Structures are given as structure tokens and as C-alpha cells.
Amino acid sequence: MKQAQLPSLERAGLDGWMVRLFDSIEENNLLWLTALAEECEAAFGDALIDLVPSYTTLLVVFDPLRISPCAARTQLIDILARLRPVEAGTSGTLHELPTWYDPHVGPDLQRVADLSGVSVESVVEAHSSREYRVFALGFAPGFAFMGLLDETLTCPRLDTPRQKVPAGSVAIAGQQTAAYPVVTPGGWNLIGRTPTRLFDRNREGFSLLRVGDRVRFVPVSRDEFESQGGDATPTEGESTR
Amino acid sequence: MSESNLIGFRVSRAGPLALLQDAGRFGVRHLGVTQGGPADLHAWAWANRLTGNAWGAAALEITFGGLELVAEQDLTIALTGANLGTRHNQKTAPMWRTLAISAGDTLTFGTPVNGLRAYLSVAGGFCGDTVLGSAACVVREQLGGFDGQGTTLQEGDTLAVNRTATTPASQVAPDSEQRDYRQAPILELLPGAQIATFTGKSLFEAFNAEWQVDQRADRMGVRLTGPRLQCSIGSLVSEGISLGAVQVPPDGQPIALLNDRQTIGGYPRLGNLTPLAASRLAQCLPGQTVRLRAAGIDSALRQHRQFLAAFR
């Protein structure tokens, strides 16, 4: 495809514009996308229906009875002309997710170690020594795609997804990492489990993580994991190559 | 139950899929939470209109049929959307009009005669559990519905309705609004930015071929089978997906994404069905034939605004 001029505005139905800011995944994209979302909230007010940020884009959905697609486009062009990124240091809440890294709850730890050519200890060290950014939420409510991983840990998804990945499972695939908020099928490599509830009806907005947030995985023992409410039931299903 | 609501119906037999739907869940898609809401916005809006409810009142969406309800009160109801061979006691239940029923009456949904999804509204609206601003029932996300947990209706459930002091005036939807879903529809599609990445032959086929509605069709999306469409890009970085988006995975068979779609995805798209075209597709049974037609933004927008302005 011919490289489009960025940023670009693409029609997304009668009531949406896709604002495309970037053509590749970079952590700093979020500083611009967060600023854009904030500007849209202020500018569109009640006419705004939904904002869906993702790695390189922001989908803006508006009420077509309150603003025409043409007026919405003009509004977005104005916003883009004066857009400045949010400050890197202060943006995004930092969350620490205690994580029990163990083959018992992370049945793909050895597979990841083998594919990376390092020890299991090195996998844990590499995964837990970085701060990740939340690029997007999707797949399931509260499921946060985070990155970027240390390149040595880059590994493909499982050939056959598991039917049931337990809630709290910490996983990696490609250059990304995530923690499963609820039990779902899933094809990512499971390397541990967090006792932290990622999607909770008793929390305002339900989802712990938001796009732009920062996340650290902090290694804990089984005792600490269980004392924080973690369910140590082993993950069913052997790792498949 | 509270002072503001009472039991309207008891479920004496559960069908395969009956869900409570208000207008949908909005302002939460950045949390990975889908839109939900009625798959056929047109029929749902008429059901509420005929029972004197404001836009957004929760109604039942009954897919395929099989459901049987017993009224626990004298109620004013309306049935719209698919004709599922529905009976009111022993008689054929009239559709697309205001209908008074009595305590003890039964509503029995049979099998699809014309269309796939029926809507049942009641004066005052059904009373669901509002989760993240909406009672829209999304099974996959375990959100909304009568219990807040995204559960489809089960035998023995009691369905709460809001108390209402007034009886709505009796109305009948105009004939032109009472849709015949057996006709092969022409679905209007607004071309999207990636349409140029499809080959010329594929674009010709997309808008000239007959497409069959596949068995793999649900509230997330409807797969269409036909000529294999070819695109110069295989997948994209995942991005937000709006209602009616028609994505084309590498197998070349398009999927029109409906109310319960995932919030982000990474397949190239032909564009978006208009909201009313998405509603119309939601009434198609597997095996039915549909065609796609490229729509212009001005006429499509005018039509949709007229629809919204009439009902909201």
C-alpha cells in the first residue's frame, strides 16, 4: 500500500472518523493519542459517543444528530493542527502487578525459555525488569495489550489456543504482554499469574488498566500470591509447540 | 421488586437466545467493553414506539423463537421484527401494533417464518440491571440483562417491568415499516479508506456478486460466503471497529461486524454497512442471499438522521 500522509482522517461509517497518527507501534505514540483523546472530549462534549484508542489510531464516534460528519472532520483537523503530546514523565498511572512466576500457573515458562535460549530465571528477570505501557484494550473487557517486551522474549502464539485461560494469567506473545482479566480462551504463552483483579464490578469504570497507563510486574512467592487472594489452581493443558 | 417495578412475565420455556436490550452501552469501548444493544435497531425502535416508551427503553430480543412467556399482570405490549410464528394464547399474535394482554395469557414463540429476531416491548419498559450505564445483555462479556451477569433468559425466570401510570394509545406501524425479511436485501455500504487496497476484480465482485449468509452468524458478526476477495494487505495494527464494519480476513470471505463485535481488530475493511443495513442483515437466516451496494454519504446520512429524529 502506498504510504498515506499522516496524520490522516478516514471515514468509519456515518458516525465515526478514524484518526490515524502513526504507521508503526512505538511507546511514544501514546503521548500523542492520549492528548488527542483529551482534546476530543473537550471539543465534542455531548456529541461524543465513544473514543477507541489503539496502537496508532483513535476512533472517534459521534452522535450524527448533534454533529455532522463534515463538522466533526473540521473539528478534528483543528485539534490536530494544535495538538501537543502529553508529558512523558507524568502521563499514565503506574500499576504494580504482583506476579507469581511458576510452571504451576505459567505452563509455558519453559517453552519461552527454550525459544529464547535462556534460563527460566532469565525469562522472569527480563519480563519483570521493565515498565510497560498499555497500548490498547480489547479482546475482552479490561484485557490490556502492553509492551514492548525485551526482544529476547519475543515468541509466537501457541499453535493451538487453550480453551480456558485462568483469570490473572500473565502472558506474552510477539513483543507484547498482558494479564487475562477473566477466564477466556487464549493463545498467548502463560508465564505466571497475578492475584490483582483486573476487571472488577466494584471499581469505578471496572477496568484497572487504561490505555496509556504504565505497568510493572513484581515477582512474588506462592505464599505472597495466595495471601493477596491469588488462586493457585494449576493451569490445565500442557504447553503445545 | 420495588415500588417502581413489578413482575411482568414468567418464563415457562426458554428458547435458544432471548436477551434484554436497551440502546446499548456507550462511552466504555476504551475499556474493551462492546456496544451491545438491539441487532435490529429499526424493529426495536418500533416496539418501543408502539408501547409509548422513550428511546432507549429495554425490550426483549428473541432470536430463533422457542420462548414461552406467561403474563403475570395485565400488560400493554408490542411485537415487531421477525415473525417467529408467535401465538397469543391459541391465536396468532398480531405484530407491529399495540396489544393489550391479560394476566395469565401466554406468548409462545415458534420458529422463524419471516426474519430471525423478534422484539417484545412492554409499556414502561423491562427493568434490567444497569451495568456500565446500560442493561444491554452481552453474554460473552457477562454484562447486563435482568441479572447484570449477561445471562440469556432461563426457564422459571421472572421478568421485571417498570410501573407505568398511563396506558399508551393504540397504534399500528405503517405497512411500509412492517418489513418483509424474506426478500433478498441490498445492503448499503459506505466505502472506507482501505477499499483501494482490494483488487479491481475483487471490488467488482464485492458489489455485483450474490453473497450467502453463513452459519457462522451471531451478534458479534455475520460471515458472508461468495467469491474470494483479494487485498494487498493481510493484516493491520489493531484499531477500533465501528458498527457495521465489513472486514475481510485472509480467506477472502467478508464478515460484517454487529453490536457485540470486539472493540478493536486488525483485518482490512471494505467499509461500513449503514446502521439500517446492519439492522437488516441481522434479520437474515443462514443461507439467505444478500447483495452489497456502495452508498453515498449524503443520502445515507439523511436517511439515518430521519430515522433517529423520528424515534429519539
Coordinates of C-alpha atoms in Angstrom, one line a residue:
Chain A
M1 CA 0.0 0.0 0.0
K2 CA 1.2 3.5 -0.8
Q3 CA 2.2 5.2 2.4
A4 CA -0.5 7.7 3.3
Q5 CA 0.3 11.2 4.6
L6 CA -0.1 11.1 8.4
P7 CA -2.0 12.2 10.3
S8 CA -5.0 11.2 8.3
L9 CA -8.7 11.1 8.8
E10 CA -10.6 8.1 7.4
R11 CA -14.3 7.6 7.3
A12 CA -15.6 5.0 9.7
G13 CA -19.3 4.7 9.0
L14 CA -21.8 7.5 9.2
D15 CA -20.9 8.5 12.7
G16 CA -17.1 7.9 13.0
W17 CA -13.7 9.1 11.9
M18 CA -10.6 7.1 12.3
V19 CA -7.7 9.4 13.2
R20 CA -4.5 7.7 12.1
L21 CA -1.4 9.3 13.7
F22 CA 1.3 6.7 13.2
D23 CA 2.2 3.8 11.0
S24 CA 4.1 1.7 13.5
I25 CA 3.9 0.7 17.2
E26 CA 6.1 3.0 19.4
E27 CA 5.6 3.7 23.1
N28 CA 5.6 7.5 22.4
N29 CA 2.6 7.2 20.2
L30 CA 0.6 7.1 23.4
L31 CA 1.6 10.5 24.5
W32 CA 0.0 11.9 21.3
L33 CA -3.0 9.6 21.3
T34 CA -3.8 10.5 24.9
A35 CA -3.6 14.2 24.2
L36 CA -5.8 13.7 21.2
A37 CA -8.4 11.9 23.2
E38 CA -8.4 14.6 25.9
E39 CA -8.9 17.3 23.2
C40 CA -11.7 15.4 21.6
E41 CA -13.6 15.0 24.9
A42 CA -13.3 18.8 25.5
A43 CA -14.2 19.8 21.9
F44 CA -17.1 17.4 21.2
G45 CA -18.8 17.5 24.6
D46 CA -22.2 15.8 24.5
A47 CA -21.9 15.0 20.8
L48 CA -19.2 12.4 21.6
I49 CA -20.3 8.8 21.8
D50 CA -17.1 6.8 22.1
L51 CA -13.3 7.1 21.8
V52 CA -11.4 3.9 21.0
P53 CA -7.7 4.4 21.2
S54 CA -5.3 1.8 19.9
Y55 CA -1.7 1.5 19.0
T56 CA -1.6 4.0 16.2
T57 CA -5.1 5.3 15.9
L58 CA -8.0 6.9 17.7
L59 CA -11.5 6.0 16.5
V60 CA -13.9 8.9 17.3
V61 CA -17.6 8.0 17.3
F62 CA -20.1 10.9 17.5
D63 CA -23.8 11.4 17.6
P64 CA -24.9 12.2 14.0
L65 CA -27.9 14.2 15.2
R66 CA -25.7 16.5 17.2
I67 CA -22.8 17.0 14.8
S68 CA -22.4 16.2 11.1
P69 CA -19.5 14.1 9.8
C70 CA -18.3 17.1 7.9
A71 CA -18.3 19.4 11.0
A72 CA -16.7 16.6 13.1
R73 CA -13.9 16.4 10.5
T74 CA -13.3 20.1 10.6
Q75 CA -13.2 19.9 14.4
L76 CA -10.6 17.1 14.3
I77 CA -8.5 19.0 11.8
D78 CA -8.4 22.0 14.1
I79 CA -7.4 19.7 17.0
L80 CA -4.7 18.1 15.0
A81 CA -3.2 21.4 14.0
R82 CA -2.6 22.5 17.6
L83 CA -2.0 19.0 19.1
R84 CA 0.9 18.7 21.6
P85 CA 1.8 15.4 23.3
V86 CA 1.2 15.0 27.0
E87 CA 4.3 14.9 29.2
A88 CA 6.0 11.6 29.2
G89 CA 7.0 11.5 32.9
T90 CA 3.6 12.3 34.3
S91 CA 1.3 10.5 31.9
G92 CA -0.5 7.3 32.8
T93 CA -1.0 5.8 36.2
L94 CA 1.7 3.4 37.3
H95 CA 0.4 0.0 38.4
E96 CA 2.5 -2.8 40.1
L97 CA 1.1 -6.2 39.4
P98 CA 2.4 -8.8 41.9
T99 CA 3.1 -11.9 39.9
W100 CA 3.9 -15.5 40.8
Y101 CA 6.1 -16.8 38.0
D102 CA 6.0 -20.6 38.2
P103 CA 5.3 -23.5 35.8
H104 CA 2.4 -24.4 38.0
V105 CA 0.5 -21.3 36.9
G106 CA 2.7 -20.4 33.9
P107 CA 2.9 -23.6 32.0
D108 CA 4.7 -22.0 29.0
L109 CA 7.7 -20.7 31.1
Q110 CA 10.0 -23.5 29.9
R111 CA 8.8 -23.1 26.3
V112 CA 9.6 -19.4 26.4
A113 CA 13.0 -20.1 27.9
D114 CA 13.8 -22.7 25.3
L115 CA 12.7 -20.5 22.4
S116 CA 14.7 -17.6 23.9
G117 CA 17.7 -19.7 24.6
V118 CA 17.9 -18.6 28.2
S119 CA 17.0 -20.0 31.6
V120 CA 13.6 -19.7 33.2
E121 CA 15.2 -17.3 35.8
S122 CA 16.3 -15.1 33.0
V123 CA 12.9 -15.0 31.4
V124 CA 11.4 -13.9 34.8
E125 CA 14.2 -11.3 35.2
A126 CA 13.7 -9.9 31.7
H127 CA 9.9 -9.8 32.0
S128 CA 9.8 -8.1 35.4
S129 CA 12.6 -5.6 35.0
R130 CA 10.7 -3.4 32.5
E131 CA 8.0 -0.9 32.7
Y132 CA 5.3 -1.4 30.1
R133 CA 2.8 0.9 28.5
V134 CA -0.8 -0.1 27.9
F135 CA -1.3 0.3 24.1
A136 CA -4.9 -0.8 23.7
L137 CA -7.7 -2.5 25.5
G138 CA -9.7 -5.1 23.6
F139 CA -10.3 -8.8 23.0
A140 CA -12.2 -8.9 26.3
P141 CA -13.3 -6.3 28.8
G142 CA -10.2 -5.0 30.7
F143 CA -7.8 -7.0 28.5
A144 CA -4.8 -4.7 28.2
F145 CA -2.2 -5.1 25.4
M146 CA 1.1 -3.9 26.8
G147 CA 4.6 -3.5 25.5
L148 CA 7.2 -3.6 24.4
L149 CA 8.9 -6.8 25.6
D150 CA 12.6 -7.3 25.8
E151 CA 13.4 -8.6 22.3
T152 CA 14.9 -11.9 23.6
L153 CA 11.5 -12.8 24.9
T154 CA 9.7 -12.4 21.6
C155 CA 7.9 -15.7 20.8
P156 CA 5.0 -16.8 18.7
R157 CA 1.5 -17.6 20.0
L158 CA 0.6 -21.2 20.7
D159 CA -0.3 -23.2 17.6
T160 CA -3.5 -24.3 19.4
P161 CA -5.1 -21.8 21.8
R162 CA -6.2 -23.1 25.2
Q163 CA -9.9 -23.4 25.7
K164 CA -9.7 -21.8 29.2
V165 CA -7.0 -19.5 30.4
P166 CA -7.5 -18.8 34.1
A167 CA -8.2 -15.2 35.3
G168 CA -5.0 -13.4 36.3
S169 CA -2.7 -15.4 33.9
V170 CA 0.3 -13.3 32.9
A171 CA 1.1 -13.9 29.3
I172 CA 3.4 -12.9 26.4
A173 CA 3.1 -13.1 22.6
G174 CA 5.1 -11.3 20.0
Q175 CA 6.5 -8.2 21.6
Q176 CA 3.6 -7.8 23.9
T177 CA 2.5 -8.9 27.3
A178 CA -0.9 -9.0 29.0
A179 CA -2.8 -10.4 32.0
Y180 CA -6.2 -12.1 31.4
P181 CA -9.0 -10.3 33.3
V182 CA -11.5 -13.1 33.1
V183 CA -11.5 -16.8 32.1
T184 CA -11.4 -16.8 28.3
P185 CA -9.9 -19.0 25.5
G186 CA -6.4 -17.7 24.7
G187 CA -3.3 -18.5 22.6
W188 CA -0.6 -16.5 24.4
N189 CA 2.3 -18.0 26.4
L190 CA 1.4 -18.2 30.1
I191 CA 4.4 -17.4 32.3
G192 CA 2.7 -16.6 35.7
R193 CA -0.3 -15.3 37.5
T194 CA -1.3 -12.1 39.4
P195 CA -3.7 -12.0 42.3
T196 CA -4.8 -8.5 41.3
R197 CA -8.3 -8.2 39.9
L198 CA -8.1 -6.5 36.5
F199 CA -11.8 -6.2 35.8
D200 CA -13.9 -5.6 38.9
R201 CA -17.5 -4.5 39.2
N202 CA -16.8 -2.8 42.5
R203 CA -14.2 -0.5 40.8
E204 CA -15.2 2.8 39.1
G205 CA -15.1 2.0 35.4
F206 CA -14.4 -1.7 36.1
S207 CA -11.1 -1.9 34.4
L208 CA -7.9 -1.4 36.4
L209 CA -5.8 -0.6 33.4
R210 CA -6.4 2.2 30.8
V211 CA -4.6 3.0 27.6
G212 CA -1.5 5.0 28.4
D213 CA -1.1 3.5 31.9
R214 CA 2.3 2.1 33.0
V215 CA 2.7 -1.4 34.4
R216 CA 5.4 -3.3 36.3
F217 CA 5.2 -7.0 37.1
V218 CA 6.7 -7.6 40.5
P219 CA 7.8 -11.2 41.3
V220 CA 6.3 -12.7 44.4
S221 CA 6.4 -16.1 46.1
R222 CA 3.5 -18.5 46.2
D223 CA 2.8 -17.5 49.8
E224 CA 2.6 -13.9 48.9
F225 CA 0.5 -14.6 45.9
E226 CA -2.0 -16.6 47.9
S227 CA -2.1 -14.2 50.8
Q228 CA -3.1 -11.5 48.3
G229 CA -6.1 -13.6 47.2
G230 CA -4.5 -15.4 44.3
D231 CA -5.9 -18.7 43.2
A232 CA -3.1 -21.2 42.8
T233 CA -5.1 -23.8 40.9
P234 CA -2.8 -25.1 38.2
T235 CA -3.5 -24.2 34.6
E236 CA -4.9 -27.1 32.7
G237 CA -3.4 -28.1 29.4
E238 CA 0.3 -28.7 28.6
S239 CA 2.2 -26.2 26.5
T240 CA 1.9 -27.1 22.8
R241 CA 4.7 -26.2 20.5
Chain B
M1 CA -39.1 -6.0 43.3
S2 CA -39.5 -2.4 44.4
E3 CA -42.2 0.2 44.3
S4 CA -41.1 1.2 40.8
N5 CA -41.4 -2.2 39.2
L6 CA -43.3 -5.4 39.3
I7 CA -43.2 -8.8 37.7
G8 CA -44.5 -8.7 34.2
F9 CA -43.8 -12.2 32.9
R10 CA -42.6 -15.6 34.0
V11 CA -40.5 -17.7 31.6
S12 CA -42.3 -21.0 31.2
R13 CA -40.0 -22.3 28.4
A14 CA -36.6 -20.8 27.5
G15 CA -35.7 -20.6 23.8
P16 CA -32.1 -20.7 22.5
L17 CA -31.5 -17.0 22.9
A18 CA -33.6 -14.3 24.4
L19 CA -31.7 -11.1 25.6
L20 CA -32.7 -7.9 27.2
Q21 CA -31.5 -4.9 25.0
D22 CA -31.7 -1.2 25.6
A23 CA -30.0 1.2 23.2
G24 CA -26.6 -0.2 24.1
R25 CA -23.5 0.5 26.2
F26 CA -21.7 3.7 25.2
G27 CA -18.7 5.6 26.4
V28 CA -16.9 2.4 27.6
R29 CA -15.3 1.0 24.4
H30 CA -11.9 2.3 25.5
L31 CA -12.2 -0.3 28.4
G32 CA -12.6 -3.1 25.8
V33 CA -16.3 -3.3 26.5
T34 CA -18.5 -3.7 23.5
Q35 CA -21.6 -1.8 22.4
G36 CA -24.4 -4.3 22.7
G37 CA -27.9 -3.1 22.0
P38 CA -30.5 -4.4 19.6
A39 CA -29.1 -6.1 16.5
D40 CA -32.2 -4.7 14.6
L41 CA -32.4 -1.1 15.7
H42 CA -35.3 -0.4 13.4
A43 CA -37.6 -3.2 14.8
W44 CA -36.5 -2.4 18.4
A45 CA -37.3 1.3 18.0
W46 CA -40.8 0.4 16.6
A47 CA -41.5 -1.9 19.5
N48 CA -40.8 0.9 22.0
R49 CA -42.8 3.4 20.0
L50 CA -45.9 1.2 19.9
T51 CA -45.8 0.8 23.6
G52 CA -45.3 4.5 24.3
N53 CA -41.8 4.1 25.6
A54 CA -39.0 6.6 25.1
W55 CA -36.0 5.8 23.0
G56 CA -33.6 3.5 25.0
A57 CA -36.2 1.5 27.0
A58 CA -35.2 -2.1 27.4
A59 CA -37.0 -4.7 25.2
L60 CA -36.5 -8.4 24.7
E61 CA -34.7 -9.6 21.6
I62 CA -35.8 -13.1 20.8
T63 CA -33.7 -15.0 18.3
F64 CA -35.0 -18.1 16.5
G65 CA -38.0 -18.4 18.8
G66 CA -38.7 -21.3 21.2
L67 CA -39.5 -18.9 24.1
E68 CA -42.8 -19.1 26.1
L69 CA -43.8 -16.4 28.5
V70 CA -46.8 -16.2 30.9
A71 CA -48.1 -12.7 31.7
E72 CA -48.2 -12.0 35.5
Q73 CA -50.1 -8.8 35.0
D74 CA -52.5 -7.1 32.6
L75 CA -49.9 -5.5 30.2
T76 CA -49.7 -3.4 27.1
I77 CA -47.1 -4.9 24.7
A78 CA -45.9 -4.8 21.1
L79 CA -44.2 -7.4 18.9
T80 CA -42.1 -6.3 16.0
G81 CA -39.2 -7.6 13.9
A82 CA -39.2 -11.3 12.9
N83 CA -42.4 -13.3 12.6
L84 CA -41.4 -16.3 14.7
G85 CA -44.9 -17.9 14.4
T86 CA -45.7 -16.2 17.7
R87 CA -49.0 -17.1 19.4
H88 CA -51.0 -15.2 22.0
N89 CA -52.8 -18.0 23.8
Q90 CA -54.1 -20.1 21.0
K91 CA -54.3 -17.4 18.3
T92 CA -51.7 -15.9 16.0
A93 CA -50.2 -12.9 17.8
P94 CA -50.7 -9.7 15.8
M95 CA -47.4 -7.9 15.1
W96 CA -46.3 -4.3 14.6
R97 CA -49.2 -2.9 16.7
T98 CA -50.1 -2.1 20.3
L99 CA -51.6 -5.1 22.0
A100 CA -53.3 -5.5 25.4
I101 CA -52.8 -8.8 27.1
S102 CA -54.2 -10.1 30.4
A103 CA -52.6 -11.8 33.4
G104 CA -52.3 -15.5 32.7
D105 CA -52.0 -15.1 29.0
T106 CA -49.2 -16.9 27.2
L107 CA -47.0 -15.7 24.4
T108 CA -45.4 -18.6 22.6
F109 CA -42.6 -18.0 20.1
G110 CA -42.3 -20.8 17.5
T111 CA -39.8 -20.9 14.7
P112 CA -38.7 -18.3 12.1
V113 CA -41.4 -17.6 9.4
N114 CA -40.0 -14.2 8.3
G115 CA -36.8 -12.9 9.8
L116 CA -34.7 -14.1 12.7
R117 CA -35.1 -11.7 15.7
A118 CA -38.3 -10.6 17.2
Y119 CA -38.7 -7.7 19.7
L120 CA -41.1 -7.7 22.6
S121 CA -41.6 -4.4 24.4
V122 CA -43.9 -3.6 27.3
A123 CA -45.4 -0.3 28.3
G124 CA -42.9 1.2 30.8
G125 CA -40.1 -1.0 29.6
F126 CA -38.5 -4.1 31.0
C127 CA -36.4 -3.4 34.1
G128 CA -32.9 -4.8 33.8
D129 CA -29.7 -4.4 35.9
T130 CA -27.8 -1.4 34.6
V131 CA -24.1 -2.2 34.3
L132 CA -21.7 0.5 33.0
G133 CA -24.7 2.6 32.1
S134 CA -26.7 0.1 30.3
A135 CA -28.9 -3.0 30.7
A136 CA -27.9 -4.4 27.3
C137 CA -27.2 -8.1 27.7
V138 CA -23.9 -9.2 26.3
V139 CA -23.4 -12.9 27.0
R140 CA -19.7 -13.0 26.1
E141 CA -18.8 -10.2 28.5
Q142 CA -21.2 -11.4 31.2
L143 CA -22.7 -7.9 31.4
G144 CA -26.2 -6.6 31.6
G145 CA -29.6 -8.3 31.2
F146 CA -32.0 -8.9 34.1
D147 CA -29.3 -10.1 36.5
G148 CA -26.5 -7.9 35.4
Q149 CA -24.4 -11.0 34.5
G150 CA -25.2 -11.2 30.8
T151 CA -27.5 -14.3 31.2
T152 CA -29.9 -15.3 28.5
L153 CA -33.5 -16.0 29.7
Q154 CA -33.9 -19.3 31.6
E155 CA -37.0 -21.3 32.4
G156 CA -38.5 -20.0 35.7
D157 CA -37.1 -16.5 35.4
T158 CA -39.4 -13.7 36.4
L159 CA -39.1 -10.6 34.2
A160 CA -39.5 -7.2 36.0
V161 CA -41.2 -4.3 34.2
N162 CA -41.3 -0.7 35.2
R163 CA -44.6 0.5 36.7
T164 CA -46.4 3.0 34.4
A165 CA -49.4 5.1 35.3
T166 CA -50.6 5.6 31.7
T167 CA -51.8 3.2 29.1
P168 CA -50.3 4.1 25.7
A169 CA -52.6 4.9 22.8
S170 CA -53.2 2.0 20.4
Q171 CA -51.1 2.3 17.3
V172 CA -50.2 0.3 14.2
A173 CA -46.9 0.8 12.3
P174 CA -47.4 1.8 8.7
D175 CA -47.3 -1.0 6.2
S176 CA -44.1 0.4 4.7
E177 CA -42.3 0.0 8.1
Q178 CA -43.5 -3.6 8.6
R179 CA -40.5 -5.3 6.9
D180 CA -40.6 -8.5 4.9
Y181 CA -37.3 -10.1 5.7
R182 CA -37.7 -12.9 3.2
Q183 CA -36.7 -10.7 0.3
A184 CA -33.0 -10.8 -0.6
P185 CA -31.8 -7.4 0.7
I186 CA -29.5 -4.9 -0.9
L187 CA -27.2 -3.7 1.9
E188 CA -25.8 -0.2 1.6
L189 CA -22.1 0.1 2.4
L190 CA -20.1 3.2 2.9
P191 CA -16.7 2.7 1.4
G192 CA -13.8 3.0 3.8
A193 CA -10.2 4.1 3.4
Q194 CA -8.8 0.6 2.8
I195 CA -11.1 -0.1 -0.1
A196 CA -8.3 0.9 -2.5
T197 CA -6.2 -2.0 -1.2
F198 CA -8.6 -4.5 -2.8
T199 CA -8.0 -5.6 -6.4
G200 CA -10.3 -4.2 -9.1
K201 CA -11.7 -7.7 -9.7
S202 CA -12.5 -8.1 -6.0
L203 CA -14.2 -4.7 -5.8
F204 CA -16.3 -5.6 -8.9
E205 CA -17.3 -8.9 -7.2
A206 CA -17.9 -7.3 -3.9
F207 CA -20.7 -5.1 -5.3
N208 CA -22.0 -7.4 -8.0
A209 CA -21.9 -10.9 -6.7
E210 CA -24.6 -12.6 -4.6
W211 CA -23.4 -13.3 -1.0
Q212 CA -24.7 -16.1 1.1
V213 CA -25.2 -15.6 4.9
D214 CA -23.1 -18.3 6.5
Q215 CA -24.0 -20.5 9.5
R216 CA -21.3 -18.6 11.4
A217 CA -23.5 -15.6 12.2
D218 CA -24.3 -14.2 15.6
R219 CA -24.5 -10.8 17.4
M220 CA -20.7 -10.3 17.0
G221 CA -20.7 -10.6 13.3
V222 CA -22.2 -12.2 10.2
R223 CA -19.9 -14.1 7.8
L224 CA -20.7 -13.9 4.1
T225 CA -19.6 -16.5 1.6
G226 CA -19.1 -15.9 -2.1
P227 CA -16.2 -15.0 -4.3
R228 CA -12.8 -14.8 -2.6
L229 CA -11.9 -11.1 -2.2
Q230 CA -8.2 -10.3 -2.5
C231 CA -6.5 -7.5 -0.7
S232 CA -2.9 -6.3 -0.9
I233 CA -2.7 -6.1 2.9
G234 CA -3.1 -9.2 5.1
S235 CA -3.5 -7.6 8.5
L236 CA -3.1 -4.3 10.1
V237 CA -2.1 -3.0 13.5
S238 CA -5.3 -3.4 15.5
E239 CA -7.6 -0.4 15.6
G240 CA -11.1 0.5 16.7
I241 CA -14.0 -1.1 14.8
S242 CA -17.3 0.8 14.3
L243 CA -20.7 -0.8 13.9
G244 CA -21.3 -2.4 10.5
A245 CA -17.6 -2.6 9.6
V246 CA -17.1 -5.2 6.9
Q247 CA -13.7 -6.8 7.4
V248 CA -12.0 -9.2 5.1
P249 CA -9.7 -11.8 6.7
P250 CA -7.1 -13.6 4.6
D251 CA -9.6 -16.2 3.5
G252 CA -11.3 -13.5 1.4
Q253 CA -14.8 -14.0 2.9
P254 CA -16.2 -10.8 4.4
I255 CA -17.5 -10.5 8.0
A256 CA -20.0 -7.7 8.8
L257 CA -19.4 -6.8 12.4
L258 CA -22.5 -6.1 14.5
N259 CA -23.4 -5.0 18.1
D260 CA -21.3 -7.4 20.1
R261 CA -18.2 -7.1 18.0
Q262 CA -14.7 -7.0 19.5
T263 CA -13.7 -3.4 20.2
I264 CA -10.5 -3.5 18.1
G265 CA -9.3 -5.6 15.2
G266 CA -6.8 -5.8 12.5
Y267 CA -8.3 -7.0 9.2
P268 CA -8.6 -4.7 6.2
R269 CA -12.2 -3.4 5.7
L270 CA -14.3 -2.6 2.7
G271 CA -16.1 0.0 4.7
N272 CA -19.2 0.1 6.9
L273 CA -22.8 -1.1 6.4
T274 CA -25.1 1.8 7.2
P275 CA -26.8 1.3 10.6
L276 CA -30.1 0.3 8.9
A277 CA -28.3 -2.1 6.6
A278 CA -26.7 -3.7 9.6
S279 CA -30.2 -4.0 11.2
R280 CA -31.5 -5.6 8.0
L281 CA -28.6 -8.1 7.9
A282 CA -29.3 -9.1 11.5
Q283 CA -32.7 -10.4 10.3
C284 CA -31.2 -12.8 7.7
L285 CA -31.2 -16.5 8.2
P286 CA -28.2 -18.6 7.3
G287 CA -28.3 -19.5 3.5
Q288 CA -30.2 -16.3 2.6
T289 CA -28.7 -14.2 -0.2
V290 CA -27.7 -10.6 0.1
R291 CA -26.1 -8.0 -2.1
L292 CA -23.9 -5.1 -1.3
R293 CA -24.3 -1.6 -2.8
A294 CA -21.9 1.3 -2.4
A295 CA -23.7 4.1 -0.7
G296 CA -23.0 7.8 -0.8
I297 CA -22.5 9.6 2.5
D298 CA -25.1 12.3 1.9
S299 CA -28.1 10.1 1.2
A300 CA -27.1 7.5 3.8
L301 CA -26.7 10.2 6.4
R302 CA -30.0 11.9 5.5
Q303 CA -31.8 8.5 5.8
H304 CA -30.2 7.7 9.2
R305 CA -30.8 11.1 10.6
Q306 CA -34.5 10.9 9.6
F307 CA -34.8 7.6 11.3
L308 CA -33.1 8.8 14.5
A309 CA -35.1 12.1 14.6
A310 CA -38.4 10.2 14.2
F311 CA -37.7 7.9 17.2
R312 CA -35.4 9.8 19.6

